[in-house]
XYZ file of C-alpha atoms in Angstrom:
553
model
C 66.124 21.055 -37.070
C 62.456 20.258 -35.766
C 60.298 18.176 -37.831
C 58.344 21.556 -39.283
C 61.375 23.251 -40.364
C 62.475 20.124 -41.987
C 59.197 19.322 -43.652
C 59.348 23.012 -45.060
C 62.932 22.787 -46.615
C 61.743 19.070 -47.814
C 58.479 21.004 -49.987
C 60.858 24.055 -51.157
C 63.372 21.695 -52.602
C 60.911 19.938 -54.082
C 59.989 23.080 -55.760
C 63.026 24.456 -56.830
C 63.940 21.297 -58.659
C 60.360 20.760 -60.247
C 61.028 24.163 -61.679
C 64.916 23.130 -62.848
C 66.813 26.130 -60.017
C 69.158 23.191 -59.206
C 71.544 25.697 -57.905
C 69.397 27.464 -55.370
C 68.014 24.389 -53.968
C 71.853 23.067 -53.743
C 72.090 25.936 -51.547
C 69.673 26.111 -49.887
C 70.243 22.654 -48.752
C 73.600 23.281 -48.026
C 73.215 26.060 -45.443
C 70.903 23.371 -44.272
C 73.223 20.940 -43.637
C 75.961 23.560 -41.891
C 73.460 24.446 -39.249
C 72.355 20.873 -38.462
C 75.399 19.064 -39.428
C 74.315 14.978 -37.631
C 71.345 15.146 -39.323
C 71.437 12.209 -42.013
C 68.409 13.518 -43.479
C 69.701 16.651 -44.870
C 73.047 14.914 -46.306
C 70.065 12.578 -48.475
C 68.720 15.309 -49.504
C 71.597 17.473 -50.809
C 72.882 13.967 -52.491
C 69.830 13.454 -53.959
C 69.514 17.509 -55.370
C 73.138 17.069 -56.384
C 71.951 13.756 -58.684
C 69.065 15.904 -60.117
C 71.938 18.351 -61.181
C 74.365 15.729 -62.577
C 76.974 16.650 -59.588
C 77.754 13.386 -59.406
C 80.616 13.450 -57.323
C 79.050 16.214 -54.636
C 76.590 13.610 -54.747
C 78.310 10.939 -53.738
C 80.015 12.824 -51.064
C 76.799 14.054 -49.779
C 75.241 10.259 -49.493
C 78.164 8.833 -48.105
C 78.277 11.505 -44.991
C 74.672 10.723 -44.771
C 75.438 6.926 -44.596
C 78.480 7.412 -41.941
C 75.545 9.480 -39.497
C 73.058 6.464 -40.591
C 74.489 3.502 -41.953
C 70.945 1.491 -42.039
C 68.914 4.098 -43.907
C 67.994 2.207 -46.960
C 67.042 4.608 -48.830
C 70.710 6.840 -48.896
C 71.838 3.487 -49.767
C 69.427 3.700 -52.935
C 70.403 7.281 -54.332
C 73.865 6.426 -53.968
C 73.163 3.821 -56.179
C 71.915 6.068 -58.548
C 74.638 8.133 -58.283
C 77.655 5.349 -59.163
C 75.284 4.260 -61.876
C 74.754 7.477 -63.753
C 79.092 7.547 -63.769
C 78.411 3.893 -64.956
C 80.657 2.433 -62.285
C 78.313 -0.408 -62.205
C 80.218 -3.141 -59.622
C 80.030 0.042 -56.906
C 76.394 0.259 -57.638
C 75.280 -2.862 -57.679
C 76.787 -3.060 -54.293
C 74.984 -0.185 -52.835
C 71.647 -2.109 -54.656
C 72.578 -4.701 -52.869
C 72.855 -3.294 -49.731
C 69.502 -1.682 -50.129
C 67.526 -4.956 -50.578
C 69.770 -6.165 -47.631
C 68.328 -3.464 -45.247
C 64.784 -3.198 -46.907
C 64.084 -6.707 -49.344
C 60.859 -5.097 -50.825
C 62.144 -1.932 -52.300
C 61.469 -2.468 -55.425
C 63.073 0.396 -57.020
C 66.497 -0.875 -56.020
C 65.473 -4.574 -57.240
C 65.030 -3.635 -60.546
C 68.108 -1.064 -60.960
C 70.793 -4.310 -59.836
C 68.858 -6.669 -62.390
C 69.883 -3.296 -64.818
C 73.432 -1.951 -63.599
C 74.585 -6.360 -63.834
C 72.899 -6.710 -67.019
C 74.796 -3.591 -68.575
C 78.313 -5.132 -67.113
C 77.351 -8.433 -68.410
C 76.447 -10.406 -65.580
C 73.211 -11.979 -67.121
C 73.172 -15.079 -64.413
C 73.043 -12.225 -61.750
C 70.789 -9.456 -63.393
C 68.598 -13.060 -64.082
C 68.390 -13.931 -60.517
C 67.808 -9.875 -59.737
C 64.648 -9.996 -62.153
C 63.056 -13.556 -60.590
C 63.379 -11.550 -56.895
C 61.853 -8.836 -58.222
C 58.928 -10.928 -59.766
C 58.712 -12.844 -56.531
C 57.383 -9.302 -55.084
C 55.522 -8.590 -57.860
C 54.603 -11.211 -60.379
C 53.508 -8.388 -62.693
C 56.294 -6.451 -63.016
C 56.528 -5.380 -66.536
C 59.970 -4.034 -67.001
C 62.019 -7.530 -64.765
C 59.374 -9.642 -67.378
C 60.910 -8.118 -69.958
C 64.263 -7.525 -69.107
C 64.182 -11.247 -68.635
C 63.146 -11.991 -72.006
C 65.756 -9.943 -73.377
C 68.425 -12.172 -70.977
C 67.094 -15.420 -72.610
C 67.167 -14.050 -75.834
C 70.993 -13.126 -75.691
C 71.438 -16.742 -74.006
C 69.733 -17.593 -77.586
C 66.763 -19.239 -75.501
C 64.558 -18.285 -77.727
C 61.476 -20.569 -76.761
C 62.218 -19.051 -72.863
C 62.368 -15.473 -74.514
C 58.887 -15.758 -75.941
C 57.577 -16.632 -73.010
C 58.383 -13.846 -71.276
C 58.138 -11.154 -73.740
C 54.315 -12.743 -74.077
C 53.641 -12.398 -70.484
C 54.744 -9.390 -70.288
C 52.276 -7.964 -73.190
C 49.910 -8.692 -70.883
C 51.185 -5.802 -68.567
C 52.300 -3.539 -70.947
C 49.853 -4.327 -73.866
C 50.556 -0.716 -75.264
C 54.876 -1.337 -75.279
C 56.620 -1.296 -78.757
C 59.964 -2.674 -77.396
C 58.306 -5.763 -76.249
C 56.191 -6.268 -79.076
C 59.528 -6.057 -81.385
C 61.247 -8.321 -79.171
C 58.723 -10.910 -79.291
C 58.914 -10.309 -83.191
C 62.453 -11.029 -83.464
C 62.540 -14.200 -81.046
C 59.638 -15.743 -82.876
C 61.523 -15.377 -86.068
C 64.468 -17.234 -84.411
C 62.175 -19.862 -83.797
C 61.250 -20.234 -86.897
C 57.220 -18.645 -86.153
C 57.152 -16.405 -89.462
C 53.655 -15.568 -89.316
C 53.380 -14.364 -85.785
C 56.538 -12.639 -86.020
C 54.798 -10.999 -88.523
C 52.104 -9.790 -86.570
C 53.584 -8.762 -83.792
C 55.937 -6.597 -85.246
C 53.443 -5.302 -87.491
C 51.560 -4.311 -84.190
C 55.217 -2.787 -83.138
C 54.766 -0.224 -86.119
C 50.989 0.249 -85.116
C 52.250 2.152 -82.053
C 55.155 3.566 -83.342
C 56.160 4.018 -86.941
C 59.350 4.930 -87.222
C 60.559 2.165 -84.755
C 63.764 1.752 -87.053
C 64.847 -1.453 -85.016
C 61.217 -3.167 -85.633
C 61.048 -1.998 -89.215
C 64.440 -4.187 -89.875
C 63.347 -6.758 -87.812
C 59.814 -7.059 -89.820
C 62.373 -6.710 -92.974
C 64.108 -10.103 -92.059
C 61.066 -11.827 -91.350
C 59.903 -10.837 -94.785
C 63.055 -11.913 -96.420
C 62.472 -15.581 -94.593
C 59.230 -15.556 -96.168
C 60.680 -14.545 -99.815
C 58.787 -11.783 -100.180
C 62.220 -9.234 -100.977
C 60.599 -6.224 -102.154
C 58.635 -5.535 -99.616
C 61.505 -6.198 -97.190
C 63.354 -4.144 -99.153
C 60.935 -1.106 -98.583
C 61.351 -1.638 -94.694
C 64.976 -1.913 -94.454
C 64.989 1.321 -96.451
C 62.938 2.614 -94.108
C 64.873 1.410 -91.439
C 68.252 3.004 -92.576
C 66.083 6.495 -92.879
C 64.483 6.609 -89.219
C 67.817 5.738 -88.158
C 70.835 7.644 -89.453
C 73.828 5.840 -90.380
C 72.472 2.096 -89.734
C 74.504 -0.178 -91.939
C 73.026 -3.361 -91.524
C 69.845 -1.591 -92.679
C 71.172 -1.009 -95.693
C 73.310 -3.788 -95.738
C 70.410 -5.472 -95.935
C 68.523 -4.100 -98.576
C 72.073 -4.524 -100.423
C 70.395 -8.274 -99.210
C 66.874 -8.078 -100.501
C 67.911 -6.421 -104.023
C 70.028 -9.224 -104.455
C 67.950 -11.946 -103.724
C 65.906 -10.226 -107.045
C 68.832 -10.526 -108.856
C 68.927 -6.230 -108.990
C 73.335 -6.976 -108.515
C 73.963 -3.257 -109.523
C 71.874 -1.727 -106.677
C 72.808 -4.309 -104.091
C 76.723 -3.702 -104.883
C 75.690 0.118 -104.439
C 74.062 -0.611 -100.773
C 76.647 -2.769 -99.736
C 78.918 0.032 -101.149
C 77.329 2.258 -98.628
C 77.034 0.279 -95.710
C 80.999 -0.534 -95.757
C 81.241 3.603 -96.229
C 79.107 3.744 -93.213
C 80.939 1.298 -90.683
C 84.526 0.495 -92.175
C 84.328 -2.647 -89.795
C 81.300 -3.921 -91.103
C 82.868 -7.657 -92.138
C 79.827 -8.798 -93.249
C 78.341 -5.875 -95.053
C 82.010 -5.843 -96.947
C 82.027 -9.614 -97.669
C 78.367 -9.524 -99.459
C 80.081 -6.625 -101.231
C 82.960 -9.150 -102.356
C 80.152 -11.950 -103.123
C 78.322 -9.187 -105.602
C 81.347 -8.385 -107.328
C 81.585 -11.524 -109.225
C 77.656 -11.246 -110.564
C 78.999 -8.302 -112.445
C 80.633 -8.422 -115.568
C 82.404 -4.941 -116.181
C 84.853 -5.964 -113.005
C 87.864 -6.406 -113.907
C 89.781 -9.761 -112.119
C 92.553 -7.684 -110.980
C 89.971 -5.253 -109.380
C 87.900 -7.471 -107.553
C 91.230 -9.245 -106.406
C 92.172 -5.257 -105.002
C 89.000 -5.267 -102.789
C 89.747 -8.921 -101.758
C 93.346 -7.358 -100.199
C 91.391 -4.351 -98.901
C 89.109 -6.570 -96.945
C 91.788 -8.305 -95.422
C 93.652 -4.918 -94.543
C 90.729 -4.091 -92.304
C 89.525 -7.305 -91.071
C 91.853 -9.828 -91.479
C 95.488 -9.157 -90.625
C 97.185 -11.680 -88.739
C 97.292 -11.764 -84.767
C 100.494 -10.952 -83.196
C 102.217 -13.416 -81.133
C 100.289 -16.642 -82.230
C 100.774 -19.824 -79.860
C 103.402 -22.450 -80.804
C 101.007 -26.052 -81.734
C 101.236 -28.821 -79.292
C 99.832 -31.207 -81.787
C 101.699 -34.551 -81.823
C 104.306 -35.222 -84.881
C 104.035 -38.928 -84.717
C 103.617 -39.861 -88.549
C 101.926 -43.151 -87.899
C 98.779 -40.919 -85.964
C 96.003 -40.412 -87.604
C 95.664 -36.898 -89.122
C 93.026 -34.349 -87.843
C 91.365 -32.345 -90.300
C 88.796 -29.865 -89.522
C 86.167 -28.554 -91.557
C 84.447 -24.774 -90.510
C 80.950 -23.982 -92.258
C 77.617 -22.523 -91.901
C 76.022 -25.102 -94.532
C 76.597 -28.140 -92.242
C 72.242 -28.835 -93.750
C 70.049 -28.934 -96.648
C 72.483 -26.675 -98.554
C 74.684 -26.872 -102.632
C 78.017 -26.898 -99.870
C 76.532 -30.534 -98.715
C 76.293 -32.277 -102.268
C 79.778 -32.009 -102.464
C 81.076 -32.270 -99.042
C 79.270 -35.532 -98.113
C 81.913 -38.005 -100.366
C 84.624 -36.443 -98.173
C 82.826 -38.115 -95.053
C 81.699 -40.933 -96.366
C 85.052 -41.997 -98.660
C 87.700 -40.842 -96.505
C 89.934 -43.753 -94.563
C 89.077 -43.694 -90.729
C 92.144 -45.249 -90.277
C 94.384 -42.185 -91.798
C 92.013 -39.188 -91.159
C 90.187 -38.441 -87.853
C 87.690 -35.525 -89.011
C 85.913 -32.366 -87.039
C 83.098 -30.203 -88.114
C 82.448 -26.720 -86.767
C 79.172 -26.077 -87.312
C 77.632 -22.581 -87.316
C 74.324 -24.396 -88.139
C 71.642 -22.190 -86.094
C 68.360 -24.215 -87.106
C 69.963 -27.794 -88.078
C 67.805 -30.164 -89.808
C 67.881 -34.188 -91.235
C 71.513 -32.831 -93.460
C 72.988 -31.700 -90.484
C 72.033 -35.059 -88.557
C 73.436 -37.333 -91.558
C 76.725 -35.275 -91.416
C 77.160 -35.439 -87.592
C 76.821 -38.798 -87.718
C 79.909 -38.970 -90.094
C 81.939 -36.987 -88.044
C 84.443 -37.920 -85.229
C 83.966 -35.149 -83.743
C 80.892 -32.214 -83.844
C 81.306 -28.469 -82.463
C 78.271 -25.844 -82.864
C 79.918 -23.078 -83.313
C 76.757 -20.805 -83.115
C 77.043 -18.049 -80.639
C 80.741 -18.677 -80.007
C 83.229 -15.616 -80.420
C 86.402 -15.979 -83.041
C 88.568 -16.197 -80.314
C 86.425 -18.925 -78.280
C 86.019 -20.957 -81.872
C 90.000 -21.060 -82.461
C 90.405 -22.461 -78.664
C 88.224 -24.975 -79.647
C 89.870 -25.846 -83.099
C 93.056 -25.285 -80.460
C 91.792 -27.675 -77.700
C 90.633 -30.493 -80.590
C 94.391 -30.280 -81.676
C 93.172 -30.029 -85.189
C 96.205 -30.451 -87.986
C 94.797 -28.870 -91.126
C 91.262 -26.515 -90.703
C 89.644 -26.288 -94.160
C 87.689 -23.423 -94.594
C 84.122 -24.371 -96.698
C 82.625 -21.058 -97.098
C 84.933 -17.940 -98.133
C 82.915 -14.639 -97.989
C 79.570 -16.010 -98.492
C 77.062 -15.785 -95.689
C 77.813 -17.412 -92.361
C 81.454 -17.370 -93.045
C 83.812 -17.540 -89.797
C 86.865 -15.835 -92.200
C 87.865 -13.549 -89.457
C 88.835 -15.994 -86.861
C 91.061 -17.795 -89.030
C 93.260 -14.597 -88.720
C 94.454 -16.417 -85.134
C 95.823 -19.301 -87.406
C 93.591 -21.732 -85.134
C 95.996 -24.806 -86.906
C 98.866 -25.484 -88.719
C 97.900 -25.492 -91.659
C 94.929 -23.508 -93.189
C 93.030 -24.572 -96.675
C 90.065 -22.931 -98.038
C 87.685 -25.003 -100.166
C 84.544 -25.783 -102.445
C 82.077 -22.292 -101.233
C 83.729 -19.731 -102.670
C 85.024 -19.492 -106.189
C 88.107 -16.685 -105.362
C 90.681 -15.636 -102.928
C 89.850 -14.904 -99.294
C 92.804 -12.535 -99.558
C 93.610 -13.645 -95.561
C 97.516 -13.944 -95.311
C 96.999 -17.083 -92.837
C 95.748 -19.261 -95.004
C 97.833 -21.746 -96.690
C 96.095 -23.361 -99.737
C 93.435 -23.314 -102.269
C 91.811 -26.643 -102.995
C 91.022 -25.570 -106.973
C 91.630 -27.269 -110.246
C 93.166 -26.175 -113.668
C 89.509 -25.885 -114.832
C 88.263 -23.106 -112.315
C 91.879 -21.575 -111.867
C 93.389 -22.084 -114.901
C 97.634 -22.080 -115.068
C 98.269 -18.373 -114.475
C 95.302 -17.362 -112.018
C 98.077 -17.731 -109.465
C 98.798 -13.572 -109.093
C 94.842 -13.103 -108.121
C 95.254 -15.253 -104.631
C 97.060 -15.068 -101.536
C 96.356 -18.840 -101.319
C 98.713 -21.423 -103.086
C 96.784 -22.923 -105.657
C 96.720 -26.977 -105.283
C 95.163 -28.120 -108.342
C 93.359 -31.459 -107.892
C 93.503 -33.659 -111.271
C 90.122 -34.618 -111.578
C 88.818 -31.790 -110.382
C 87.613 -30.378 -107.397
C 83.927 -30.893 -106.799
C 82.786 -34.257 -106.198
C 79.031 -34.323 -106.421
C 76.702 -36.705 -104.454
C 72.662 -36.551 -105.339
C 70.088 -36.570 -102.636
C 69.665 -40.099 -101.013
C 65.790 -39.393 -102.066
C 66.618 -38.372 -105.663
C 64.806 -41.042 -108.076
C 66.500 -42.806 -110.563
C 67.989 -41.295 -113.374
C 65.898 -41.826 -116.637
C 65.729 -41.145 -120.530
C 65.993 -37.607 -121.856
C 62.543 -36.040 -121.970
C 62.846 -34.672 -125.475
C 62.567 -38.427 -126.846
C 59.065 -38.201 -125.537
C 57.947 -34.460 -125.772
C 59.809 -33.463 -129.424
C 61.476 -30.514 -128.001
C 64.317 -29.361 -125.952
C 64.038 -27.814 -122.563
C 67.152 -25.935 -121.187
C 66.971 -25.169 -117.484
C 68.730 -23.395 -115.252
C 68.300 -23.623 -110.982
C 70.316 -20.667 -109.978
C 70.137 -17.946 -107.582
C 69.157 -15.218 -109.685
C 72.069 -12.965 -109.340
C 73.930 -15.151 -111.566
C 71.510 -14.405 -114.848
C 73.434 -11.130 -116.123
C 72.511 -9.390 -119.041
C 75.290 -10.995 -121.419
C 73.748 -14.176 -119.920
C 70.590 -13.675 -120.830
C 71.371 -12.508 -124.533
C 73.603 -15.544 -124.876
C 70.488 -18.174 -123.667
C 68.146 -15.560 -125.993
C 70.482 -16.677 -129.145
C 70.488 -20.103 -128.413
C 66.460 -20.457 -127.827
C 66.145 -18.572 -131.079
C 68.449 -20.642 -132.992
C 66.610 -24.235 -131.761
C 63.104 -24.182 -132.981
C 60.573 -25.058 -130.293
C 62.908 -25.149 -127.773
C 62.530 -23.489 -124.067
C 64.189 -22.675 -120.869
C 63.262 -23.562 -117.686
C 64.420 -20.923 -114.639
C 64.043 -21.766 -111.389
C 65.195 -19.137 -108.372
C 63.486 -18.153 -105.162
C 63.117 -14.447 -106.773
C 60.482 -15.836 -109.132
C 57.821 -15.800 -106.577
C 58.166 -12.115 -106.595
C 55.586 -11.253 -109.709
C 57.633 -7.776 -110.430
C 60.798 -9.835 -111.068
C 58.804 -12.677 -113.335
C 57.876 -9.501 -115.227
C 61.121 -8.021 -115.592
C 63.330 -11.202 -116.788
C 59.984 -11.779 -119.485
C 60.790 -7.773 -120.284
C 64.724 -8.812 -120.972
C 64.228 -11.792 -123.146
C 61.522 -10.101 -125.132
C 63.971 -7.366 -125.549
C 66.532 -9.793 -126.905
C 63.712 -11.340 -129.046
């Protein structure tokens, strides 16, 4: 086929494809290939048509035919990579793109495509290298900058990610995705003011952007703006059907305001949408303890349901190679997301401080994402410290087994950040739950629950899957902050009136409890009640509780 006829064919095919006449374009090019079977350009064109028409197997055959004739044609390799990519054959696609770049190093589309397929396939380091090469050709390549930010974010290198997103915004100033991603990583670094600003900017460009509404809700939760957070979570669920995380988070926002019944409804809806949503189901379990009308038996059954869905023991658990020498030190591990300034540490610190280091060796498995001074203090008291942030359940269990832990103690139960599901792997010979949760875990793999006769009176055994071990003097051992002032005399002696106080999560302040407190206040002249909770930063929440007390006289 002479050059003039070839140009006419290419032009005609382009017209046909533009008007979506794929079959006619394919037949026209197939006849040309039959007329001139040794022309690689015709086979490349036929492959391009096949890819456009989603006839991927035929396209692949045509492009391989072109490459048999002209193996050094970078465009045929590039088109072949695209066809393989559309079939989700990512390793083969990556090789085709690499071949393209070997033949033509400045092929930017191939560089971007190589980064993408490696990123989708999970080869984040390879993808990052491809994007870095692309930036070497084009420092203002917005897609490369954005994807490098995503890779850094996935690796939890949030400050680096923010840097890439900021540069990407200079190239892509109207891109809602970049604003959303920058807002997300800034929240992880604690820069809540800028995070909120960027997420609102994302919504300026795309008001129905569900992910941006969700991320903005998370920022507002951190800023204790619970009612506003709830509205954004609901918008996220409205704009993306089946967004269980958004519905669950709306439940968290409602619970933070003390609206327990409404929170429970959200958690149930999230679990109905996604039966595999472990956190939403755990949130539901925790919330059941705040409702007065749920019987202990009903709460227990829901815990068994959680365990049946999410906590079935893993078959074929390995034998434990732990040294059985009775004279060696016992190795005890504690798993918690709360090794920081948190109520759990007021009761846990004394365990580390008071242990006999000659008898017990302690390892802490910490899920703390933002360590603080308390984290550093606890770390100094432990023999071994392992961060579990970003670890999968299997990786956490491998770490515990490598440390040859004899007794592993869960301190979280079904509270936020718990790693209960990992314990179904039975990573230590003896598993215990203690301190952080007021009920059974439901997990058959956990052997014991440390408690006492007040928290779990005799007769409660039937509501636990664990064997109850009642400590004779009480299971709590409180240690005040080191910076606390000395205890002084009761303020009543100088003020002349009693002040009752409750510094608690508002979700715990049930109507029955408030009625009881109101009765006590009425019976003690001039007495007062001081309530302290994050929820009361919201004017609407304060007014609701005041109305409740007024209703009780």
